[in-house]
XYZ file of C-alpha atoms in Angstrom:
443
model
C -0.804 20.670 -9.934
C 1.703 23.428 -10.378
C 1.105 24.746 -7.079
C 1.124 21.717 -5.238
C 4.977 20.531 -6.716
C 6.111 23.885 -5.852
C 4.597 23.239 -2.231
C 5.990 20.044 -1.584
C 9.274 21.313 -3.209
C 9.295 24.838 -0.322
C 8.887 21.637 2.501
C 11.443 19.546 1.133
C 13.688 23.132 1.117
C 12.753 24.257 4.912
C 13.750 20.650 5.691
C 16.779 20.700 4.123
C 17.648 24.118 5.615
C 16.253 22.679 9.136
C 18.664 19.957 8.753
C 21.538 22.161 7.402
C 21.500 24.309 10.483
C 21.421 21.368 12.917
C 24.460 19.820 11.086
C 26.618 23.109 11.111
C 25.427 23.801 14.676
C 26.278 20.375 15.836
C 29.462 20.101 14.190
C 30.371 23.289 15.639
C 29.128 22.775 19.065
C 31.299 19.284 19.241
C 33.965 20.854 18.213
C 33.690 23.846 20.800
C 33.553 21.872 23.769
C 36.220 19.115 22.917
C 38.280 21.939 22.606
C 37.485 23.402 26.161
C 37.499 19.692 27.942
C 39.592 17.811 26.020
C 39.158 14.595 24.282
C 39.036 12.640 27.288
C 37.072 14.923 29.400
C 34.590 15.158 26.521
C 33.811 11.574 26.186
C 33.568 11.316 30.176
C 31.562 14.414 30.518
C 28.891 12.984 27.124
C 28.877 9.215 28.976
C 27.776 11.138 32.696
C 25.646 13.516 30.458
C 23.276 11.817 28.632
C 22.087 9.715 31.830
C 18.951 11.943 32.310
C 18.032 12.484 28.916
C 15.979 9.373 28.565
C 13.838 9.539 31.494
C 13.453 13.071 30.709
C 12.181 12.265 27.108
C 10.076 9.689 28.475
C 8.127 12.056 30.973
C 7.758 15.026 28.534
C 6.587 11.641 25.652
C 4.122 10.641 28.230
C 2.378 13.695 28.841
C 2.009 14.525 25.311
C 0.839 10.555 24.649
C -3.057 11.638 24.377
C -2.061 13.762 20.930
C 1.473 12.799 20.306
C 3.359 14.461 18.420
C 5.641 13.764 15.182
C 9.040 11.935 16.135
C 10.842 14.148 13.514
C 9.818 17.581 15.157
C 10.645 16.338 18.666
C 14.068 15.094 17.738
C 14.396 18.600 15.793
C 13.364 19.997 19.372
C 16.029 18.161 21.304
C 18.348 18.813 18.233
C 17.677 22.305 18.234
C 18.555 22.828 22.239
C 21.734 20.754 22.178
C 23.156 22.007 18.936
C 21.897 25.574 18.240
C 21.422 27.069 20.821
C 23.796 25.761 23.087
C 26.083 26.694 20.427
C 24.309 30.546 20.505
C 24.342 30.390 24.561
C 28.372 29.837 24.651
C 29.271 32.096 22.145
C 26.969 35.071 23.741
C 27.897 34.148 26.832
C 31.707 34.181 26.230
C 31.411 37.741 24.086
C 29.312 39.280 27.028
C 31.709 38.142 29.790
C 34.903 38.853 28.005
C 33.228 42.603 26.854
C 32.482 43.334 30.383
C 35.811 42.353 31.824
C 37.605 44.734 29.195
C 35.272 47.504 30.174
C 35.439 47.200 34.105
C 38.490 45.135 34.506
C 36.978 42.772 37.155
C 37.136 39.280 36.212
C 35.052 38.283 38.890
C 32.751 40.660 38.499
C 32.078 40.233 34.803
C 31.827 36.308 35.358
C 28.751 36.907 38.401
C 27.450 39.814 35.953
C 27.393 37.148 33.047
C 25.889 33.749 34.835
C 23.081 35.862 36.699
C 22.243 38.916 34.252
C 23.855 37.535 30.843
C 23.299 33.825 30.471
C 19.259 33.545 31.732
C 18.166 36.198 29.139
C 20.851 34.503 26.124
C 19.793 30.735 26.826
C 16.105 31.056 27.666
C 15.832 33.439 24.200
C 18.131 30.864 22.479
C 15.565 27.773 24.056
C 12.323 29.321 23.347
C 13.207 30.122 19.420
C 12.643 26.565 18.966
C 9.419 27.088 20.468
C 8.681 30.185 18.308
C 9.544 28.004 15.176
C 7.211 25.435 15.861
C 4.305 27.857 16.641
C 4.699 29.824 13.868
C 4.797 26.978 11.350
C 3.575 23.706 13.042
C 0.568 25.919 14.495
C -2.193 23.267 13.918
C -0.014 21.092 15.827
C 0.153 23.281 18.806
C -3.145 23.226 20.291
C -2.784 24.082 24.201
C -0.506 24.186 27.156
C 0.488 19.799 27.026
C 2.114 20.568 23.065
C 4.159 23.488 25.291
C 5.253 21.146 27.858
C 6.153 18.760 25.513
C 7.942 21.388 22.880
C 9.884 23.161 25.555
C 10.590 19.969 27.504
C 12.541 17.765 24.566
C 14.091 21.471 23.729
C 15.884 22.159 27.251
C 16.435 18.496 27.661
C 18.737 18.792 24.543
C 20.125 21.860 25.675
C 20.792 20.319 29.397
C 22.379 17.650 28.052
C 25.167 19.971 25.802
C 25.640 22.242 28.906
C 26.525 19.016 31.452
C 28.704 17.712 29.100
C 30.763 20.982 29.365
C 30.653 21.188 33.096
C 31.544 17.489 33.836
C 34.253 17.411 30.880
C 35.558 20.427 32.567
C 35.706 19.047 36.056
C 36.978 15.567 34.931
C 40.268 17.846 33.548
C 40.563 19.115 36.914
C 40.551 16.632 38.918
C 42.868 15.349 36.382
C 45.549 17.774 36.616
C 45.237 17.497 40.786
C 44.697 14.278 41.018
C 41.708 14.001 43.259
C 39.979 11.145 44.467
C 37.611 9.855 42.729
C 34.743 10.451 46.174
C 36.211 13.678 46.660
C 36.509 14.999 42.999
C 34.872 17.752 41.058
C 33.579 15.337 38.969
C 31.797 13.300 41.550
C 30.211 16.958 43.012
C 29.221 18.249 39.586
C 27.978 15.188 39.173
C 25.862 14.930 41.929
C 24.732 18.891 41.583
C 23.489 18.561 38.060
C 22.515 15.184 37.476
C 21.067 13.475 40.402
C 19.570 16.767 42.247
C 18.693 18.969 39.794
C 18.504 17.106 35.815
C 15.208 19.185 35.946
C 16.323 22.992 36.223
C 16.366 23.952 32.426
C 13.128 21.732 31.561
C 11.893 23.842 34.610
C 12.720 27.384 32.941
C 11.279 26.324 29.781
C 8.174 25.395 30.281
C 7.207 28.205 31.731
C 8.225 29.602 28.413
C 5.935 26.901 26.781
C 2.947 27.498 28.915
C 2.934 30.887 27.575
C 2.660 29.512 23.764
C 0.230 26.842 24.997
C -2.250 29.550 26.083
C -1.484 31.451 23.390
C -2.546 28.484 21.208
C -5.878 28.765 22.716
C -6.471 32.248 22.314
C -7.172 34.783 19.699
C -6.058 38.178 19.189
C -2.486 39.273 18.232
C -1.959 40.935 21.683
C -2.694 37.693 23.962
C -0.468 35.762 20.838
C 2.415 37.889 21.644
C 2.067 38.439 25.244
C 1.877 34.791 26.904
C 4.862 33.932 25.326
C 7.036 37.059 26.216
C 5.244 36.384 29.876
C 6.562 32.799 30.105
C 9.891 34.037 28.516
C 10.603 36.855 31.649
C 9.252 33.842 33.911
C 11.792 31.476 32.675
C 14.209 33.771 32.570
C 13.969 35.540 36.171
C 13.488 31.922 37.725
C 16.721 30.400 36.125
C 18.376 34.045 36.836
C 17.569 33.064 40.799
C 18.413 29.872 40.509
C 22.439 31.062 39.029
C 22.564 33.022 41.658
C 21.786 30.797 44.653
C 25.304 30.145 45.135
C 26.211 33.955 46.367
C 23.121 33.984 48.762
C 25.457 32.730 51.564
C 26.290 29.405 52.531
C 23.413 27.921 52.822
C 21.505 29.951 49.809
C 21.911 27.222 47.508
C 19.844 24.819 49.636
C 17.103 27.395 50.526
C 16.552 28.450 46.976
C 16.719 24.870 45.979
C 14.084 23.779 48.782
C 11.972 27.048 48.585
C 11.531 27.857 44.807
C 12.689 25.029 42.567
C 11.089 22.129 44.301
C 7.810 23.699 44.705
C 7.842 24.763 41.462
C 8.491 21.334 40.486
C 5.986 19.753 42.111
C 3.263 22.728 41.160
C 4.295 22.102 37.255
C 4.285 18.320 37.890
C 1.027 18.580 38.997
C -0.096 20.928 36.762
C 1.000 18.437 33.970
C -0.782 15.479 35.511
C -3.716 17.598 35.275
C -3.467 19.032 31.951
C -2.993 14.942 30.788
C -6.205 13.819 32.286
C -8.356 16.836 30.601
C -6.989 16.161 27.520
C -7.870 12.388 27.651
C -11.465 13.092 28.884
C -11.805 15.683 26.320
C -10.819 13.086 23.334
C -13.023 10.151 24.908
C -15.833 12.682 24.684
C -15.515 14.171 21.652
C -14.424 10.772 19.884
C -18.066 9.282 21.349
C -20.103 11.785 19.283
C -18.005 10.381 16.483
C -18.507 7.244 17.517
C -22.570 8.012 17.601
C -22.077 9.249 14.225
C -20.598 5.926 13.064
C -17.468 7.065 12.084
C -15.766 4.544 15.051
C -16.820 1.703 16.254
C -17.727 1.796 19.917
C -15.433 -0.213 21.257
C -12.325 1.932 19.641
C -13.370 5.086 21.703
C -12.096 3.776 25.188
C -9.277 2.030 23.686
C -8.246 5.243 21.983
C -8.365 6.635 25.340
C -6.661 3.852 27.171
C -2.401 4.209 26.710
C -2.114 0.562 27.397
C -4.634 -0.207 24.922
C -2.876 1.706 21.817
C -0.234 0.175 22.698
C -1.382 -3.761 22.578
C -3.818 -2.299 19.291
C 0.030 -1.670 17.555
C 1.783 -4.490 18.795
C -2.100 -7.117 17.841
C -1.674 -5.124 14.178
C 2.403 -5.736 13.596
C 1.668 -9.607 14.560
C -0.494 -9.940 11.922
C -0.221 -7.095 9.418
C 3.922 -6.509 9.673
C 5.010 -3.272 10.273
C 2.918 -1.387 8.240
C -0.089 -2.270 10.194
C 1.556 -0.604 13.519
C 2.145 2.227 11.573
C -0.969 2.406 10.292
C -2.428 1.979 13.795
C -0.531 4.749 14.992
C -1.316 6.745 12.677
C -4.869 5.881 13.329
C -4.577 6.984 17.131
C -2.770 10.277 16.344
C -5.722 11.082 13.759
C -8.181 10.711 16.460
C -6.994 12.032 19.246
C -6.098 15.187 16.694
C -9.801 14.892 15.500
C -10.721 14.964 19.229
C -9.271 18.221 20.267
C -9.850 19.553 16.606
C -13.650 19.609 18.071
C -12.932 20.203 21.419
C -11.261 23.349 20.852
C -14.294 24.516 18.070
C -16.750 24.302 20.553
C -15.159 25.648 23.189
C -13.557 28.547 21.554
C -16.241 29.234 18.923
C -15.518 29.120 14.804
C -13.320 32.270 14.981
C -10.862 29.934 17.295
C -10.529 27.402 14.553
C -11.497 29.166 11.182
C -10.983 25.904 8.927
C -12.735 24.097 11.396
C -14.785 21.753 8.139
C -11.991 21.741 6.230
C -9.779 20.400 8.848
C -12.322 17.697 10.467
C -13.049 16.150 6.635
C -9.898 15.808 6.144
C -8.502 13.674 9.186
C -12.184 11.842 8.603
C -10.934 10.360 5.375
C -7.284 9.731 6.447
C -9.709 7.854 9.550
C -11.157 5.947 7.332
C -8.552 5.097 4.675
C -6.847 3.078 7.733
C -10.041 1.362 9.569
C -10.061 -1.548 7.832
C -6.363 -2.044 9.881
C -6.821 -0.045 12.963
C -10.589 -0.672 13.913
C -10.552 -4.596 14.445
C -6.966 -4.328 16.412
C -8.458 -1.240 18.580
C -11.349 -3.290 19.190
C -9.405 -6.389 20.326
C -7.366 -4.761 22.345
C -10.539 -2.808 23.827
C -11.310 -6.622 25.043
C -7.940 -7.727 25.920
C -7.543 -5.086 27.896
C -10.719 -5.456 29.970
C -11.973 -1.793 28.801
C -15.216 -3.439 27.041
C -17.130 -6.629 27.498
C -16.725 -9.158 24.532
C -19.967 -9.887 22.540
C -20.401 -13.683 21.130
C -20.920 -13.359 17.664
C -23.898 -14.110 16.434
C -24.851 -17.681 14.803
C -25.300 -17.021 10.561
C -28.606 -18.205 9.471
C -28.078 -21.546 7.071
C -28.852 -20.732 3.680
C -30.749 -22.895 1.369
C -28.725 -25.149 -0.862
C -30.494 -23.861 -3.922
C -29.316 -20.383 -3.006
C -25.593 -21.076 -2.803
C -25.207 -21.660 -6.775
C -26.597 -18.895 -7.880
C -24.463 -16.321 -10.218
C -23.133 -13.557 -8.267
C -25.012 -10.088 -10.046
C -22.617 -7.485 -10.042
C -23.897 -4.742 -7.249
C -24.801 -1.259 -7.972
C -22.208 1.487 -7.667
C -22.094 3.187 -4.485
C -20.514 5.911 -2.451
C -17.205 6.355 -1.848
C -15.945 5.951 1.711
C -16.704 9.943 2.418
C -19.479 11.510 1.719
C -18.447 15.278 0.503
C -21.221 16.620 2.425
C -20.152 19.299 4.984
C -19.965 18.359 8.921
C -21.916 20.237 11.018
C -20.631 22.910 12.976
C -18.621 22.990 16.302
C -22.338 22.956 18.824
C -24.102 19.983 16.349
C -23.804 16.806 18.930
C -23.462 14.780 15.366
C -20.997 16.271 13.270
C -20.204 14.377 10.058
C -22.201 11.913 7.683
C -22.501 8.629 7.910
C -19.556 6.308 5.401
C -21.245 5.634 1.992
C -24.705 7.644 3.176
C -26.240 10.915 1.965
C -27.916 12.399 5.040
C -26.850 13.604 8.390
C -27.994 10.815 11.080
């Protein structure tokens, strides 16, 4: 009992640190770059800014839909990038430029020196600590290469967002003080630079940073743990170090590093993410099937868990009739699955020595499963119907009882089970992994 207060009281502590930092960071950051744009260019630099961000979210939340993960460590993600370590990034970068202009006396120099050699190596390392943090204490959360995606997307999607409002505040003052046209303003170019042609540069650099914890995730041994991340890091880093210095590749270098690296890059990650989606969905539907075999879900629930459209009417069936606590408990539902899915997946791929609590793990989303079926299987199961995924079966006609039967006393029924069986699931090769609800023998 002792131990466990003294647990929850060390979570409630990081979180209150977590959230410290964030607040200091934030305040500080706000601060920082009101004072470099002004007031007015701040608040027209954050309105142009945060246009991206929700498509942005919204791609990097679809991808990781299959498993999602926790609101509260995504927004500490995109909190993270926007606050910390765009506050980290500025200050570094300032120090380093300003160090190397005392020591060489070039201005211009020290400010190429700084955005191509100084600023990749400060930001991406700034960026991918959020990463590290996650990994090193959300690790059963961080099962593969989609949780990097998703991790290092919301991340650099925060920190984009901090970074345009600087550049667009600043070039709102200029074109203040010269009094440009609005068509033929700084503004209007930065604009069109960093919003409409390339919102997807620092996402870009940092997922290559996440791919490298992904496969770490997958992996044992503390040399491929250590050396997939540092391998996405340099990645990230020497792509967004070519991409800074486009501009002084000519006239015409920004376009042919645009069209030559970053869009095929793009469109190979893109791809690569479409990919990584669909495995992860046919990896849940399969695993959740031999679950499903075992009784554990009904059969019905396993393509609706699959389905995206189908969770989705399963939440909105359960908050029409249950309130908001049955959507909750629905979601919860799905995100217990799909966790129990690739909980499996990953044992029997990797072996027990990828997942060493393997048993421990699997009974305990099994109860939280079952705890919430009573809600989530019926509304799964509906929508499974609604949604076309299964065919609907007539229910079946109830025998009439005899009249005699109907008033006798109800005699109290024996004691059974409880909703778990303590037993221990089979391993990560058994095709029927747990025991049956209420039973005492593997089916």
């Amino acid at each position: 009992m002792l131990r466990a207060l003294r647990a929850v009281r060390g979570v409630r502590g990081v979180r209150a640190c977590v959230i410290a930092v964030l607040a200091l960071s934030g305040l500080a950051i706000l601060e920082l770059v009101r004072e470099q744009t002004g007031t007015a260019g701040f608040f027209v630099g954050l309105g142009l800014a945060v246009l991206p961000v929700p498509p942005l979210m919204a791609a990097f939340r679809w991808l990781g839909r299959a498993a999602p993960r926790p609101w509260a460590q995504l927004l500490f993600c995109f909190g993270w990038g926007a606050c910390t370590a765009a506050l980290i990034a500025i200050l570094a970068n300032n120090f380093a430029t300003e160090w190397i202009t005392a020591a060489t006396a070039d201005a211009s120099a020290a400010d190429r020196l700084g955005s191509v050699a100084i600023a990749p190596v400060v930001e991406e390392s700034a960026k991918a600590a959020a990463l590290l943090l996650v990994f090193a204490f959300r690790r059963r959360q961080f099962t593969g290469p989609a949780d990097g995606f998703v991790v290092a997307g919301f991340t650099a999607t925060g920190f984009a967002c901090t970074e345009n409002v600087l550049y667009l505040g600043n070039a709102f003052g200029e074109d203040v003080e010269s009094g440009a046209a609005p068509l033929d303003s700084v503004t209007a170019a930065t604009f069109f630079v960093r919003i409409v042609v390339s919102p997807f540069a620092h996402p870009l650099f940092t997922v290559l940073t996440g791919l490298g914890f992904g496969a770490a995730a997958l992996g044992a041994g503390r040399v491929r743990r250590t050396g997939l991340p540092l391998l996405g890091l340099l990645a990230a880093m020497g792509l967004h170090a070519l991409w800074n210095s486009s501009s002084r590749f000519g006239e015409h270098g920004f376009y042919v590093v645009y069209g030559c690296v970053m869009v095929p890059v793009f469109a190979l990650l893109l791809w690569l993410a479409v990919r990584i989606r669909r495995r992860r969905l046919r990896a849940v539907a399969g695993e959740l099937a031999v679950y499903a075999a075992a009784g554990w879900l009904r059969p019905a629930e396993v393509p609706a868990l699959v389905s995206m459209p189908a969770r989705s009417l399963a939440r909105t069936l359960a908050r029409s009739t249950g309130g908001r606590a049955a959507g909750r408990a629905v979601a919860l539902y799905e995100a217990d699955a799909a966790a129990l899915a690739l909980l499996r997946h990953r044992a029997r791929h990797g072996g027990p020595a990828g997942v060493p609590d393997f048993a421990c793990r699997e009974r305990e989303l099994l109860r939280r499963l079952w705890l919430r079926k009573a809600t989530a299987g019926p509304a799964l199961a509906r929508a499974a119907v609604l949604e076309e995924l299964v065919e609907p079966r007539p229910a079946p006609l109830a025998p009439l009882e005899p009249l005699e039967r109907v008033f006798v006393p109800l005699v109290p029924r024996s004691r059974r089970s409880g909703p778990w069986t303590p037993a221990t699931p089979g391993g990560p090769s058994s095709s029927r992994p747990c025991v049956l609800p209420g039973g005492d023998g593997v089916r």
